[in-house]
Tab-separated table of N, CA, C and O in Angstrom:
chain	number	residue	atom	x	y	z
A	919	UNK	N	69.778	-80.653	-97.182
A	919	UNK	CA	69.444	-79.373	-97.774
A	919	UNK	C	67.944	-79.304	-98.012
A	919	UNK	O	67.355	-80.220	-98.567
A	920	UNK	N	67.346	-78.197	-97.611
A	920	UNK	CA	65.912	-78.010	-97.739
A	920	UNK	C	65.553	-77.572	-99.154
A	920	UNK	O	66.222	-76.713	-99.727
A	921	UNK	N	64.501	-78.171	-99.680
A	921	UNK	CA	64.041	-77.824	-101.019
A	921	UNK	C	63.454	-76.413	-101.005
A	921	UNK	O	62.630	-76.094	-100.157
A	922	UNK	N	63.909	-75.578	-101.933
A	922	UNK	CA	63.350	-74.234	-102.058
A	922	UNK	C	62.126	-74.293	-102.954
A	922	UNK	O	62.166	-74.881	-104.038
A	923	UNK	N	61.065	-73.681	-102.492
A	923	UNK	CA	59.822	-73.655	-103.252
A	923	UNK	C	59.459	-72.210	-103.526
A	923	UNK	O	59.392	-71.393	-102.607
A	924	UNK	N	59.258	-71.889	-104.802
A	924	UNK	CA	58.860	-70.546	-105.208
A	924	UNK	C	57.431	-70.591	-105.717
A	924	UNK	O	57.033	-71.534	-106.392
A	925	UNK	N	56.673	-69.575	-105.404
A	925	UNK	CA	55.281	-69.510	-105.845
A	925	UNK	C	55.120	-68.771	-107.165
A	925	UNK	O	54.088	-68.877	-107.817
A	926	UNK	N	56.148	-68.001	-107.526
A	926	UNK	CA	56.113	-67.225	-108.763
A	926	UNK	C	57.566	-67.005	-109.191
A	926	UNK	O	58.463	-66.924	-108.340
A	927	UNK	N	57.799	-66.935	-110.486
A	927	UNK	CA	59.155	-66.845	-111.002
A	927	UNK	C	59.973	-65.690	-110.456
A	927	UNK	O	61.178	-65.808	-110.258
A	928	UNK	N	59.301	-64.553	-110.200
A	928	UNK	CA	60.036	-63.383	-109.718
A	928	UNK	C	60.682	-63.659	-108.356
A	928	UNK	O	61.712	-63.084	-108.021
A	929	UNK	N	60.115	-64.559	-107.584
A	929	UNK	CA	60.720	-64.930	-106.304
A	929	UNK	C	62.094	-65.562	-106.521
A	929	UNK	O	63.046	-65.255	-105.794
A	930	UNK	N	62.191	-66.427	-107.514
A	930	UNK	CA	63.475	-67.070	-107.810
A	930	UNK	C	64.483	-66.040	-108.313
A	930	UNK	O	65.660	-66.080	-107.939
A	931	UNK	N	64.014	-65.093	-109.134
A	931	UNK	CA	64.891	-64.031	-109.625
A	931	UNK	C	65.406	-63.190	-108.465
A	931	UNK	O	66.610	-62.934	-108.349
A	932	UNK	N	64.495	-62.757	-107.595
A	932	UNK	CA	64.874	-61.888	-106.481
A	932	UNK	C	65.752	-62.624	-105.472
A	932	UNK	O	66.567	-62.000	-104.789
A	933	UNK	N	65.613	-63.929	-105.405
A	933	UNK	CA	66.464	-64.721	-104.522
A	933	UNK	C	67.935	-64.605	-104.935
A	933	UNK	O	68.831	-64.642	-104.102
A	934	UNK	N	68.156	-64.427	-106.239
A	934	UNK	CA	69.514	-64.339	-106.761
A	934	UNK	C	70.002	-62.896	-106.858
A	934	UNK	O	71.124	-62.597	-106.461
A	935	UNK	N	69.174	-61.984	-107.363
A	935	UNK	CA	69.652	-60.617	-107.607
A	935	UNK	C	68.994	-59.575	-106.717
A	935	UNK	O	69.195	-58.380	-106.914
A	936	UNK	N	68.212	-60.006	-105.743
A	936	UNK	CA	67.501	-59.063	-104.888
A	936	UNK	C	68.407	-58.332	-103.918
A	936	UNK	O	69.559	-58.697	-103.705
A	937	UNK	N	67.862	-57.298	-103.334
A	937	UNK	CA	68.590	-56.510	-102.359
A	937	UNK	C	69.006	-55.171	-102.929
A	937	UNK	O	68.781	-54.868	-104.095
A	938	UNK	N	69.634	-54.383	-102.100
A	938	UNK	CA	70.024	-53.037	-102.488
A	938	UNK	C	71.210	-53.020	-103.449
A	938	UNK	O	71.252	-52.215	-104.374
A	939	UNK	N	72.182	-53.891	-103.250
A	939	UNK	CA	73.458	-53.765	-103.952
A	939	UNK	C	73.635	-54.639	-105.179
A	939	UNK	O	74.322	-54.255	-106.119
A	940	UNK	N	73.060	-55.835	-105.202
A	940	UNK	CA	73.334	-56.751	-106.311
A	940	UNK	C	72.945	-56.189	-107.679
A	940	UNK	O	73.749	-56.265	-108.612
A	941	UNK	N	71.764	-55.607	-107.838
A	941	UNK	CA	71.444	-55.051	-109.158
A	941	UNK	C	72.409	-53.942	-109.572
A	941	UNK	O	72.766	-53.819	-110.747
A	942	UNK	N	72.863	-53.145	-108.611
A	942	UNK	CA	73.791	-52.055	-108.916
A	942	UNK	C	75.148	-52.622	-109.329
A	942	UNK	O	75.767	-52.149	-110.288
A	943	UNK	N	75.592	-53.648	-108.635
A	943	UNK	CA	76.849	-54.315	-108.998
A	943	UNK	C	76.737	-54.886	-110.413
A	943	UNK	O	77.620	-54.690	-111.246
A	944	UNK	N	75.639	-55.568	-110.689
A	944	UNK	CA	75.451	-56.183	-111.999
A	944	UNK	C	75.379	-55.148	-113.114
A	944	UNK	O	75.948	-55.349	-114.190
A	945	UNK	N	74.707	-54.033	-112.860
A	945	UNK	CA	74.643	-52.973	-113.877
A	945	UNK	C	76.031	-52.427	-114.167
A	945	UNK	O	76.352	-52.130	-115.314
A	946	UNK	N	76.859	-52.298	-113.161
A	946	UNK	CA	78.231	-51.837	-113.368
A	946	UNK	C	79.042	-52.853	-114.161
A	946	UNK	O	79.856	-52.472	-114.998
A	947	UNK	N	78.837	-54.128	-113.904
A	947	UNK	CA	79.600	-55.167	-114.600
A	947	UNK	C	79.137	-55.392	-116.031
A	947	UNK	O	79.844	-56.037	-116.811
A	948	UNK	N	77.986	-54.854	-116.404
A	948	UNK	CA	77.528	-54.967	-117.795
A	948	UNK	C	78.498	-54.298	-118.747
A	948	UNK	O	78.562	-54.632	-119.916
A	949	UNK	N	79.253	-53.329	-118.251
A	949	UNK	CA	80.163	-52.549	-119.094
A	949	UNK	C	81.556	-53.172	-119.184
A	949	UNK	O	82.460	-52.566	-119.741
A	950	UNK	N	81.735	-54.348	-118.612
A	950	UNK	CA	83.018	-55.025	-118.699
A	950	UNK	C	83.576	-55.370	-117.327
A	950	UNK	O	83.025	-55.000	-116.304
A	951	UNK	N	84.682	-56.103	-117.347
A	951	UNK	CA	85.258	-56.557	-116.085
A	951	UNK	C	85.814	-55.383	-115.296
A	951	UNK	O	86.271	-54.405	-115.860
A	952	UNK	N	85.721	-55.520	-113.963
A	952	UNK	CA	86.196	-54.475	-113.078
A	952	UNK	C	86.851	-55.087	-111.854
A	952	UNK	O	86.462	-56.160	-111.402
A	953	UNK	N	87.818	-54.362	-111.336
A	953	UNK	CA	88.443	-54.733	-110.076
A	953	UNK	C	87.517	-54.288	-108.953
A	953	UNK	O	86.713	-53.370	-109.120
A	954	UNK	N	87.628	-54.933	-107.787
A	954	UNK	CA	86.771	-54.528	-106.657
A	954	UNK	C	86.914	-53.041	-106.314
A	954	UNK	O	85.922	-52.389	-105.997
A	955	UNK	N	88.118	-52.500	-106.416
A	955	UNK	CA	88.312	-51.076	-106.108
A	955	UNK	C	87.561	-50.183	-107.095
A	955	UNK	O	87.026	-49.140	-106.705
A	956	UNK	N	87.477	-50.598	-108.359
A	956	UNK	CA	86.715	-49.838	-109.356
A	956	UNK	C	85.229	-49.886	-109.039
A	956	UNK	O	84.539	-48.861	-109.104
A	957	UNK	N	84.752	-51.081	-108.704
A	957	UNK	CA	83.340	-51.221	-108.348
A	957	UNK	C	83.002	-50.350	-107.144
A	957	UNK	O	81.999	-49.643	-107.141
A	958	UNK	N	83.843	-50.398	-106.146
A	958	UNK	CA	83.584	-49.622	-104.929
A	958	UNK	C	83.562	-48.127	-105.238
A	958	UNK	O	82.746	-47.385	-104.703
A	959	UNK	N	84.445	-47.691	-106.102
A	959	UNK	CA	84.496	-46.280	-106.483
A	959	UNK	C	83.231	-45.881	-107.257
A	959	UNK	O	82.729	-44.773	-107.123
A	960	UNK	N	82.707	-46.800	-108.067
A	960	UNK	CA	81.528	-46.518	-108.892
A	960	UNK	C	80.205	-46.688	-108.161
A	960	UNK	O	79.178	-46.251	-108.669
A	961	UNK	N	80.228	-47.334	-107.002
A	961	UNK	CA	78.991	-47.597	-106.255
A	961	UNK	C	79.037	-46.810	-104.951
A	961	UNK	O	79.668	-47.244	-103.975
A	962	UNK	N	78.403	-45.682	-104.953
A	962	UNK	CA	78.411	-44.807	-103.784
A	962	UNK	C	77.730	-45.483	-102.594
A	962	UNK	O	76.629	-46.013	-102.726
A	963	UNK	N	78.401	-45.476	-101.451
A	963	UNK	CA	77.787	-45.935	-100.210
A	963	UNK	C	77.997	-47.387	-99.846
A	963	UNK	O	77.627	-47.811	-98.761
A	964	UNK	N	78.572	-48.175	-100.736
A	964	UNK	CA	78.775	-49.587	-100.417
A	964	UNK	C	80.096	-49.743	-99.657
A	964	UNK	O	81.101	-49.133	-100.003
A	965	UNK	N	80.063	-50.554	-98.612
A	965	UNK	CA	81.285	-50.814	-97.851
A	965	UNK	C	82.073	-51.934	-98.534
A	965	UNK	O	81.518	-52.728	-99.308
A	966	UNK	N	83.344	-52.016	-98.215
A	966	UNK	CA	84.181	-53.081	-98.778
A	966	UNK	C	83.642	-54.449	-98.364
A	966	UNK	O	83.582	-55.379	-99.171
A	967	UNK	N	83.232	-54.561	-97.117
A	967	UNK	CA	82.703	-55.833	-96.602
A	967	UNK	C	81.449	-56.251	-97.368
A	967	UNK	O	81.304	-57.408	-97.765
A	968	UNK	N	80.537	-55.302	-97.579
A	968	UNK	CA	79.294	-55.613	-98.292
A	968	UNK	C	79.572	-55.953	-99.749
A	968	UNK	O	78.986	-56.891	-100.291
A	969	UNK	N	80.470	-55.217	-100.389
A	969	UNK	CA	80.820	-55.504	-101.778
A	969	UNK	C	81.378	-56.915	-101.901
A	969	UNK	O	80.956	-57.686	-102.768
A	970	UNK	N	82.298	-57.266	-101.021
A	970	UNK	CA	82.900	-58.596	-101.041
A	970	UNK	C	81.842	-59.677	-100.834
A	970	UNK	O	81.805	-60.683	-101.555
A	971	UNK	N	80.950	-59.468	-99.881
A	971	UNK	CA	79.891	-60.442	-99.595
A	971	UNK	C	78.966	-60.620	-100.795
A	971	UNK	O	78.653	-61.752	-101.190
A	972	UNK	N	78.546	-59.517	-101.399
A	972	UNK	CA	77.631	-59.589	-102.532
A	972	UNK	C	78.298	-60.242	-103.746
A	972	UNK	O	77.672	-61.052	-104.440
A	973	UNK	N	79.551	-59.912	-103.992
A	973	UNK	CA	80.277	-60.542	-105.102
A	973	UNK	C	80.423	-62.042	-104.887
A	973	UNK	O	80.274	-62.832	-105.828
A	974	UNK	N	80.699	-62.457	-103.659
A	974	UNK	CA	80.808	-63.896	-103.368
A	974	UNK	C	79.489	-64.614	-103.623
A	974	UNK	O	79.463	-65.722	-104.173
A	975	UNK	N	78.385	-63.996	-103.202
A	975	UNK	CA	77.071	-64.615	-103.418
A	975	UNK	C	76.760	-64.704	-104.911
A	975	UNK	O	76.257	-65.734	-105.378
A	976	UNK	N	77.060	-63.638	-105.652
A	976	UNK	CA	76.820	-63.664	-107.099
A	976	UNK	C	77.713	-64.691	-107.788
A	976	UNK	O	77.301	-65.336	-108.753
A	977	UNK	N	78.911	-64.864	-107.274
A	977	UNK	CA	79.818	-65.885	-107.813
A	977	UNK	C	79.277	-67.290	-107.524
A	977	UNK	O	79.291	-68.162	-108.393
A	978	UNK	N	78.769	-67.501	-106.321
A	978	UNK	CA	78.196	-68.805	-105.959
A	978	UNK	C	77.005	-69.148	-106.844
A	978	UNK	O	76.777	-70.312	-107.155
A	979	UNK	N	76.249	-68.126	-107.237
A	979	UNK	CA	75.078	-68.340	-108.092
A	979	UNK	C	75.435	-68.354	-109.576
A	979	UNK	O	74.544	-68.370	-110.435
A	980	UNK	N	76.737	-68.335	-109.881
A	980	UNK	CA	77.241	-68.389	-111.261
A	980	UNK	C	76.816	-67.189	-112.107
A	980	UNK	O	76.713	-67.303	-113.331
A	981	UNK	N	76.586	-66.059	-111.453
A	981	UNK	CA	76.206	-64.841	-112.160
A	981	UNK	C	77.455	-64.043	-112.542
A	981	UNK	O	77.499	-63.440	-113.603
A	982	UNK	N	78.444	-64.022	-111.662
A	982	UNK	CA	79.702	-63.346	-111.964
A	982	UNK	C	80.855	-64.344	-111.860
A	982	UNK	O	80.750	-65.376	-111.204
A	983	UNK	N	81.942	-63.996	-112.534
A	983	UNK	CA	83.164	-64.800	-112.513
A	983	UNK	C	84.243	-63.962	-111.852
A	983	UNK	O	84.385	-62.776	-112.136
A	984	UNK	N	84.980	-64.598	-110.961
A	984	UNK	CA	86.122	-63.963	-110.306
A	984	UNK	C	87.380	-64.461	-110.997
A	984	UNK	O	87.655	-65.658	-111.022
A	985	UNK	N	88.128	-63.528	-111.569
A	985	UNK	CA	89.371	-63.885	-112.253
A	985	UNK	C	90.528	-63.355	-111.423
A	985	UNK	O	90.624	-62.166	-111.158
A	986	UNK	N	91.382	-64.268	-111.006
A	986	UNK	CA	92.517	-63.920	-110.164
A	986	UNK	C	93.803	-64.064	-110.972
A	986	UNK	O	94.024	-65.083	-111.621
A	987	UNK	N	94.634	-63.021	-110.926
A	987	UNK	CA	95.910	-63.033	-111.638
A	987	UNK	C	97.016	-63.329	-110.637
A	987	UNK	O	97.028	-62.801	-109.533
A	988	UNK	N	97.969	-64.142	-111.035
A	988	UNK	CA	99.089	-64.517	-110.175
A	988	UNK	C	100.187	-63.458	-110.289
A	988	UNK	O	101.195	-63.660	-110.954
A	989	UNK	N	99.925	-62.303	-109.666
A	989	UNK	CA	100.868	-61.193	-109.705
A	989	UNK	C	101.118	-60.688	-108.286
A	989	UNK	O	100.426	-61.056	-107.351
A	990	UNK	N	102.126	-59.834	-108.164
A	990	UNK	CA	102.403	-59.185	-106.885
A	990	UNK	C	102.303	-57.690	-107.135
A	990	UNK	O	103.031	-57.150	-107.960
A	991	UNK	N	101.405	-56.994	-106.464
A	991	UNK	CA	100.376	-57.503	-105.563
A	991	UNK	C	99.307	-58.271	-106.343
A	991	UNK	O	99.183	-58.094	-107.552
A	992	UNK	N	98.535	-59.097	-105.630
A	992	UNK	CA	97.502	-59.886	-106.306
A	992	UNK	C	96.482	-58.981	-107.010
A	992	UNK	O	96.163	-57.908	-106.524
A	993	UNK	N	96.012	-59.424	-108.144
A	993	UNK	CA	95.025	-58.671	-108.914
A	993	UNK	C	93.812	-59.564	-109.131
A	993	UNK	O	93.946	-60.711	-109.527
A	994	UNK	N	92.637	-59.011	-108.845
A	994	UNK	CA	91.383	-59.742	-109.007
A	994	UNK	C	90.431	-58.880	-109.824
A	994	UNK	O	90.359	-57.668	-109.617
A	995	UNK	N	89.724	-59.501	-110.745
A	995	UNK	CA	88.703	-58.809	-111.525
A	995	UNK	C	87.441	-59.655	-111.538
A	995	UNK	O	87.497	-60.877	-111.445
A	996	UNK	N	86.315	-58.980	-111.679
A	996	UNK	CA	85.021	-59.648	-111.776
A	996	UNK	C	84.372	-59.264	-113.083
A	996	UNK	O	84.527	-58.140	-113.563
A	997	UNK	N	83.637	-60.214	-113.653
A	997	UNK	CA	82.860	-59.927	-114.850
A	997	UNK	C	81.641	-60.841	-114.876
A	997	UNK	O	81.572	-61.843	-114.151
A	998	UNK	N	80.665	-60.471	-115.713
A	998	UNK	CA	79.455	-61.278	-115.828
A	998	UNK	C	79.773	-62.582	-116.553
A	998	UNK	O	80.453	-62.580	-117.578
A	999	UNK	N	79.271	-63.671	-116.015
A	999	UNK	CA	79.383	-64.957	-116.702
A	999	UNK	C	78.406	-64.950	-117.879
A	999	UNK	O	77.585	-64.032	-118.017
A	1000	UNK	N	78.483	-65.956	-118.713
A	1000	UNK	CA	77.503	-66.068	-119.801
A	1000	UNK	C	76.097	-66.154	-119.211
A	1000	UNK	O	75.158	-65.546	-119.735
A	1001	UNK	N	75.961	-66.896	-118.137
A	1001	UNK	CA	74.666	-67.013	-117.445
A	1001	UNK	C	74.243	-65.644	-116.907
A	1001	UNK	O	73.089	-65.248	-117.040
A	1002	UNK	N	75.170	-64.900	-116.329
A	1002	UNK	CA	74.884	-63.567	-115.828
A	1002	UNK	C	74.471	-62.608	-116.933
A	1002	UNK	O	73.628	-61.736	-116.740
A	1003	UNK	N	75.073	-62.779	-118.125
A	1003	UNK	CA	74.713	-61.930	-119.268
A	1003	UNK	C	73.253	-62.125	-119.676
A	1003	UNK	O	72.663	-61.249	-120.303
A	1004	UNK	N	72.672	-63.257	-119.302
A	1004	UNK	CA	71.259	-63.483	-119.619
A	1004	UNK	C	70.356	-62.514	-118.852
A	1004	UNK	O	69.176	-62.374	-119.178
A	1005	UNK	N	70.903	-61.805	-117.865
A	1005	UNK	CA	70.142	-60.806	-117.100
A	1005	UNK	C	70.199	-59.413	-117.729
A	1005	UNK	O	69.531	-58.497	-117.243
A	1006	UNK	N	70.969	-59.224	-118.793
A	1006	UNK	CA	71.175	-57.886	-119.347
A	1006	UNK	C	69.884	-57.192	-119.758
A	1006	UNK	O	69.704	-56.017	-119.469
A	1007	UNK	N	68.971	-57.896	-120.429
A	1007	UNK	CA	67.699	-57.271	-120.836
A	1007	UNK	C	66.911	-56.826	-119.613
A	1007	UNK	O	66.322	-55.745	-119.604
A	1008	UNK	N	66.896	-57.668	-118.597
A	1008	UNK	CA	66.193	-57.336	-117.364
A	1008	UNK	C	66.806	-56.099	-116.711
A	1008	UNK	O	66.104	-55.179	-116.297
A	1009	UNK	N	68.131	-56.049	-116.649
A	1009	UNK	CA	68.825	-54.907	-116.053
A	1009	UNK	C	68.574	-53.640	-116.861
A	1009	UNK	O	68.361	-52.566	-116.289
A	1010	UNK	N	68.585	-53.746	-118.196
A	1010	UNK	CA	68.280	-52.592	-119.048
A	1010	UNK	C	66.876	-52.072	-118.763
A	1010	UNK	O	66.656	-50.864	-118.673
A	1011	UNK	N	65.936	-52.988	-118.629
A	1011	UNK	CA	64.556	-52.605	-118.353
A	1011	UNK	C	64.437	-51.929	-116.994
A	1011	UNK	O	63.747	-50.916	-116.854
A	1012	UNK	N	65.126	-52.466	-115.983
A	1012	UNK	CA	65.099	-51.839	-114.659
A	1012	UNK	C	65.679	-50.433	-114.699
A	1012	UNK	O	65.124	-49.500	-114.098
A	1013	UNK	N	66.784	-50.258	-115.424
A	1013	UNK	CA	67.400	-48.932	-115.545
A	1013	UNK	C	66.465	-47.962	-116.259
A	1013	UNK	O	66.292	-46.817	-115.824
A	1014	UNK	N	65.862	-48.392	-117.346
A	1014	UNK	CA	64.947	-47.533	-118.104
A	1014	UNK	C	63.737	-47.138	-117.268
A	1014	UNK	O	63.299	-45.986	-117.291
A	1015	UNK	N	63.199	-48.101	-116.537
A	1015	UNK	CA	62.046	-47.797	-115.695
A	1015	UNK	C	62.423	-46.784	-114.613
A	1015	UNK	O	61.673	-45.852	-114.327
A	1016	UNK	N	63.593	-46.954	-114.025
A	1016	UNK	CA	64.053	-46.020	-112.999
A	1016	UNK	C	64.200	-44.610	-113.546
A	1016	UNK	O	63.832	-43.627	-112.887
A	1017	UNK	N	64.734	-44.480	-114.763
A	1017	UNK	CA	64.860	-43.172	-115.402
A	1017	UNK	C	63.493	-42.552	-115.641
A	1017	UNK	O	63.284	-41.353	-115.399
A	1018	UNK	N	62.540	-43.356	-116.108
A	1018	UNK	CA	61.184	-42.861	-116.328
A	1018	UNK	C	60.553	-42.438	-115.007
A	1018	UNK	O	59.893	-41.401	-114.915
A	1019	UNK	N	60.796	-43.214	-113.964
A	1019	UNK	CA	60.231	-42.904	-112.650
A	1019	UNK	C	60.769	-41.574	-112.121
A	1019	UNK	O	60.013	-40.756	-111.597
A	1020	UNK	N	62.066	-41.352	-112.271
A	1020	UNK	CA	62.656	-40.080	-111.835
A	1020	UNK	C	62.032	-38.929	-112.613
A	1020	UNK	O	61.679	-37.892	-112.031
A	1021	UNK	N	61.838	-39.091	-113.918
A	1021	UNK	CA	61.190	-38.048	-114.730
A	1021	UNK	C	59.767	-37.781	-114.253
A	1021	UNK	O	59.325	-36.632	-114.200
A	1022	UNK	N	59.055	-38.844	-113.912
A	1022	UNK	CA	57.689	-38.696	-113.410
A	1022	UNK	C	57.671	-37.917	-112.102
A	1022	UNK	O	56.835	-37.028	-111.911
A	1023	UNK	N	58.598	-38.241	-111.206
A	1023	UNK	CA	58.685	-37.520	-109.934
A	1023	UNK	C	59.060	-36.056	-110.153
A	1023	UNK	O	58.502	-35.159	-109.510
A	1024	UNK	N	59.965	-35.804	-111.078
A	1024	UNK	CA	60.363	-34.431	-111.386
A	1024	UNK	C	59.188	-33.642	-111.956
A	1024	UNK	O	59.020	-32.461	-111.640
A	1025	UNK	N	58.361	-34.285	-112.779
A	1025	UNK	CA	57.182	-33.633	-113.342
A	1025	UNK	C	56.174	-33.255	-112.257
A	1025	UNK	O	55.380	-32.336	-112.434
A	1026	UNK	N	56.244	-33.958	-111.137
A	1026	UNK	CA	55.377	-33.656	-109.993
A	1026	UNK	C	56.064	-32.702	-109.027
A	1026	UNK	O	55.649	-32.555	-107.887
A	1027	UNK	N	57.150	-32.065	-109.496
A	1027	UNK	CA	57.931	-31.096	-108.722
A	1027	UNK	C	58.554	-31.689	-107.467
A	1027	UNK	O	58.774	-30.974	-106.492
A	1028	UNK	N	58.862	-32.975	-107.496
A	1028	UNK	CA	59.575	-33.578	-106.370
A	1028	UNK	C	61.057	-33.305	-106.521
A	1028	UNK	O	61.575	-33.216	-107.635
A	1029	UNK	N	61.737	-33.150	-105.407
A	1029	UNK	CA	63.164	-32.838	-105.401
A	1029	UNK	C	63.953	-34.140	-105.539
A	1029	UNK	O	64.309	-34.770	-104.557
A	1030	UNK	N	64.186	-34.522	-106.790
A	1030	UNK	CA	64.893	-35.778	-107.084
A	1030	UNK	C	65.750	-35.551	-108.327
A	1030	UNK	O	65.395	-34.764	-109.194
A	1031	UNK	N	66.879	-36.228	-108.372
A	1031	UNK	CA	67.772	-36.104	-109.527
A	1031	UNK	C	68.384	-37.456	-109.831
A	1031	UNK	O	68.526	-38.308	-108.956
A	1032	UNK	N	68.732	-37.636	-111.076
A	1032	UNK	CA	69.433	-38.836	-111.516
A	1032	UNK	C	70.748	-38.380	-112.127
A	1032	UNK	O	70.757	-37.662	-113.126
A	1033	UNK	N	71.836	-38.752	-111.512
A	1033	UNK	CA	73.163	-38.374	-111.991
A	1033	UNK	C	73.776	-39.610	-112.622
A	1033	UNK	O	74.179	-40.532	-111.919
A	1034	UNK	N	73.818	-39.648	-113.930
A	1034	UNK	CA	74.382	-40.796	-114.640
A	1034	UNK	C	75.897	-40.659	-114.693
A	1034	UNK	O	76.413	-39.615	-115.053
A	1035	UNK	N	76.560	-41.741	-114.330
A	1035	UNK	CA	78.017	-41.793	-114.439
A	1035	UNK	C	78.344	-42.885	-115.443
A	1035	UNK	O	78.065	-44.052	-115.211
A	1036	UNK	N	78.895	-42.510	-116.579
A	1036	UNK	CA	79.249	-43.502	-117.602
A	1036	UNK	C	80.727	-43.634	-117.744
A	1036	UNK	O	81.492	-42.790	-117.581
């Protein structure tokens, strides 16, 4: 296994939560455990394959926990691990900055909207 070398801490962070979908998945899981079908419904544009891949990677990095119930049909839920919960402040800050950014763009008369789904 090759040693990973980071030049700045944000590189290590982005290695784990970077990309288009992982931060969105994590923000959704901040509100509690969800089944993959719930996540897919709440995340516009993500394919089942991509959701599954991203959840597996987050599970490998100990950010999310996969809980499987021995039922018929099988039931699976995901939630943030204690380690994953350590990202909550960062995720809150990213969300707040995004809201401020949308407001800034709107003030410049750009055609942009933020539709919050809670």
